[in-house]
CSV table of C-alpha atoms in Angstrom, one decimal:
chain,number,residue,atom,x,y,z
A,1063,UNK,CA,-36.7,-21.0,38.5
A,1064,UNK,CA,-37.4,-22.9,35.9
A,1065,UNK,CA,-34.2,-23.6,32.6
A,1066,UNK,CA,-34.3,-21.1,29.7
A,1067,UNK,CA,-32.1,-22.8,27.4
A,1068,UNK,CA,-32.6,-19.7,25.3
A,1069,UNK,CA,-31.7,-16.8,25.6
A,1070,UNK,CA,-32.2,-13.3,23.6
A,1071,UNK,CA,-31.1,-9.6,23.7
A,1072,UNK,CA,-31.1,-6.7,22.2
A,1073,UNK,CA,-32.8,-6.7,18.7
A,1074,UNK,CA,-32.9,-10.8,18.7
A,1075,UNK,CA,-36.4,-10.1,21.3
A,1076,UNK,CA,-38.3,-9.7,18.2
A,1077,UNK,CA,-37.3,-12.4,16.6
A,1078,UNK,CA,-39.0,-15.0,18.0
A,1079,UNK,CA,-42.5,-15.9,19.7
A,1080,UNK,CA,-42.3,-17.4,23.0
A,1081,UNK,CA,-42.5,-20.6,22.2
A,1082,UNK,CA,-39.4,-20.0,19.5
A,1083,UNK,CA,-40.5,-20.0,16.4
A,1084,UNK,CA,-37.7,-19.6,13.3
A,1085,UNK,CA,-38.2,-17.1,12.0
A,1086,UNK,CA,-39.5,-17.6,8.7
A,1087,UNK,CA,-37.1,-15.3,6.6
A,1088,UNK,CA,-33.0,-16.1,6.3
A,1089,UNK,CA,-31.7,-13.9,9.3
A,1090,UNK,CA,-27.4,-14.3,10.6
A,1091,UNK,CA,-27.0,-14.0,14.2
A,1092,UNK,CA,-24.1,-13.5,16.9
A,1093,UNK,CA,-24.3,-16.6,19.5
A,1094,UNK,CA,-22.4,-17.6,22.3
A,1095,UNK,CA,-23.0,-20.7,24.4
A,1096,UNK,CA,-22.9,-19.7,28.2
A,1097,UNK,CA,-23.4,-21.3,31.5
A,1098,UNK,CA,-24.1,-19.7,34.7
A,1099,UNK,CA,-22.7,-20.9,38.1
A,1100,UNK,CA,-25.2,-24.7,38.9
A,1101,UNK,CA,-26.7,-23.7,35.5
A,1102,UNK,CA,-27.0,-26.5,32.2
A,1103,UNK,CA,-25.0,-24.7,28.6
A,1104,UNK,CA,-28.0,-21.9,27.6
A,1105,UNK,CA,-27.5,-20.0,23.7
A,1106,UNK,CA,-27.4,-16.5,24.1
A,1107,UNK,CA,-28.4,-14.8,20.5
A,1108,UNK,CA,-28.0,-11.3,18.7
A,1109,UNK,CA,-29.0,-9.7,15.6
A,1110,UNK,CA,-25.7,-8.1,14.5
A,1111,UNK,CA,-24.6,-5.2,14.8
A,1112,UNK,CA,-28.5,-4.4,16.5
A,1113,UNK,CA,-27.5,-2.7,19.0
A,1114,UNK,CA,-24.2,-4.8,19.5
A,1115,UNK,CA,-21.1,-5.9,17.2
A,1116,UNK,CA,-18.5,-7.7,19.4
A,1117,UNK,CA,-20.1,-10.7,21.6
A,1118,UNK,CA,-19.0,-9.8,24.4
A,1119,UNK,CA,-20.7,-6.3,24.0
A,1120,UNK,CA,-23.3,-8.3,24.2
A,1121,UNK,CA,-22.3,-10.3,27.5
A,1122,UNK,CA,-21.6,-7.4,29.3
A,1123,UNK,CA,-25.0,-6.1,28.8
A,1124,UNK,CA,-26.4,-9.4,29.6
A,1125,UNK,CA,-24.0,-10.2,32.5
A,1126,UNK,CA,-25.1,-6.6,34.0
A,1127,UNK,CA,-28.3,-7.3,33.5
A,1128,UNK,CA,-28.8,-10.7,35.5
A,1129,UNK,CA,-26.4,-9.0,38.4
A,1130,UNK,CA,-24.0,-12.1,37.5
A,1131,UNK,CA,-19.9,-11.7,37.7
A,1132,UNK,CA,-18.5,-14.9,36.9
A,1133,UNK,CA,-19.8,-16.6,33.9
A,1134,UNK,CA,-18.7,-20.0,31.6
A,1135,UNK,CA,-18.4,-19.0,28.0
A,1136,UNK,CA,-17.6,-22.2,25.5
A,1137,UNK,CA,-16.9,-20.3,22.4
A,1138,UNK,CA,-19.8,-18.6,19.8
A,1139,UNK,CA,-19.7,-17.7,16.7
A,1140,UNK,CA,-23.3,-16.9,13.7
A,1141,UNK,CA,-25.4,-18.5,12.9
A,1142,UNK,CA,-28.2,-18.2,10.5
A,1143,UNK,CA,-31.6,-19.4,10.0
A,1144,UNK,CA,-32.9,-20.4,6.4
A,1145,UNK,CA,-36.1,-20.2,5.2
A,1146,UNK,CA,-36.9,-24.2,5.0
A,1147,UNK,CA,-35.9,-23.6,8.9
A,1148,UNK,CA,-33.1,-25.8,8.4
A,1149,UNK,CA,-29.4,-24.1,10.9
A,1150,UNK,CA,-26.5,-23.2,10.0
A,1151,UNK,CA,-23.7,-22.4,11.7
A,1152,UNK,CA,-20.5,-20.5,10.9
A,1153,UNK,CA,-17.4,-18.5,12.3
A,1154,UNK,CA,-15.8,-18.1,15.3
A,1155,UNK,CA,-15.6,-15.3,17.9
A,1156,UNK,CA,-12.9,-13.6,17.8
A,1157,UNK,CA,-13.2,-13.0,22.3
A,1158,UNK,CA,-14.6,-16.3,23.1
A,1159,UNK,CA,-13.3,-19.0,20.3
A,1160,UNK,CA,-15.1,-21.7,18.1
A,1161,UNK,CA,-17.9,-23.1,19.8
A,1162,UNK,CA,-17.1,-27.1,19.8
A,1163,UNK,CA,-20.0,-28.5,17.4
A,1164,UNK,CA,-21.5,-30.9,19.9
A,1165,UNK,CA,-22.0,-28.8,22.9
A,1166,UNK,CA,-24.1,-26.6,19.5
A,1167,UNK,CA,-26.1,-28.8,18.7
A,1168,UNK,CA,-27.0,-30.3,22.0
A,1169,UNK,CA,-28.3,-26.8,23.3
A,1170,UNK,CA,-30.0,-26.0,19.5
A,1171,UNK,CA,-31.7,-29.4,19.7
A,1172,UNK,CA,-33.2,-28.8,22.9
A,1173,UNK,CA,-34.9,-25.3,21.7
A,1174,UNK,CA,-35.6,-27.0,18.1
A,1175,UNK,CA,-36.3,-30.0,18.2
A,1176,UNK,CA,-37.2,-31.3,15.1
A,1177,UNK,CA,-34.3,-28.6,13.4
A,1178,UNK,CA,-32.4,-29.6,11.1
A,1179,UNK,CA,-28.4,-27.9,11.5
A,1180,UNK,CA,-25.4,-28.5,10.3
A,1181,UNK,CA,-22.2,-27.1,12.1
A,1182,UNK,CA,-19.8,-27.6,9.3
A,1183,UNK,CA,-18.8,-23.9,8.5
A,1184,UNK,CA,-17.9,-23.2,12.5
A,1185,UNK,CA,-14.3,-22.5,12.5
A,1186,UNK,CA,-12.5,-25.2,14.8
A,1187,UNK,CA,-9.6,-24.6,16.3
A,1188,UNK,CA,-5.8,-26.6,16.9
A,1189,UNK,CA,-5.9,-29.5,19.3
A,1190,UNK,CA,-4.0,-27.5,21.2
A,1191,UNK,CA,-6.7,-24.8,21.4
A,1192,UNK,CA,-8.3,-26.5,23.8
A,1193,UNK,CA,-7.9,-24.6,26.7
A,1194,UNK,CA,-9.8,-21.7,25.2
A,1195,UNK,CA,-13.0,-24.5,25.9
A,1196,UNK,CA,-15.1,-24.0,29.4
A,1197,UNK,CA,-12.7,-20.6,30.1
A,1198,UNK,CA,-15.0,-18.3,32.9
A,1199,UNK,CA,-14.7,-14.4,32.6
A,1200,UNK,CA,-14.9,-12.1,35.3
A,1201,UNK,CA,-17.5,-9.1,34.3
A,1202,UNK,CA,-14.3,-6.9,34.6
A,1203,UNK,CA,-13.0,-9.2,31.8
A,1204,UNK,CA,-16.1,-9.0,30.0
A,1205,UNK,CA,-16.3,-5.7,29.9
A,1206,UNK,CA,-12.4,-5.3,28.5
A,1207,UNK,CA,-13.7,-7.3,25.8
A,1208,UNK,CA,-16.9,-5.4,25.3
A,1209,UNK,CA,-14.3,-2.6,24.9
A,1210,UNK,CA,-11.8,-3.8,22.2
A,1211,UNK,CA,-12.7,-2.5,18.0
């Protein structure tokens, strides 16, 4: 099976063509960096609140759809696609913490190699919180996180 570096879920599926052309209007998405067993990391994108209010809700749907029981989450946050073709990343995921900027930049460069990417506004965890990176989650744990308000 061919490696798919980008996963679009929910209403985000309507925002890109088959070549993942960058949106022509300023658009914000939530993102997670995920890794399935024996696969390279990929970027999971969802539109804000459409239909997923939480990162975990989108991940829960993805895992249900694919029949995956465990997944590694490498953090998340928000991505903004600007009209000029640049990409900015900011914030963090409440459940899965912030992505490591270099990992996010690496994922984005595979999908959009010519895009100018700014990760300066990602919330960075203190060194002692690096335990959150590369954490494996079961579908039960993801479903539990998805129910949180």
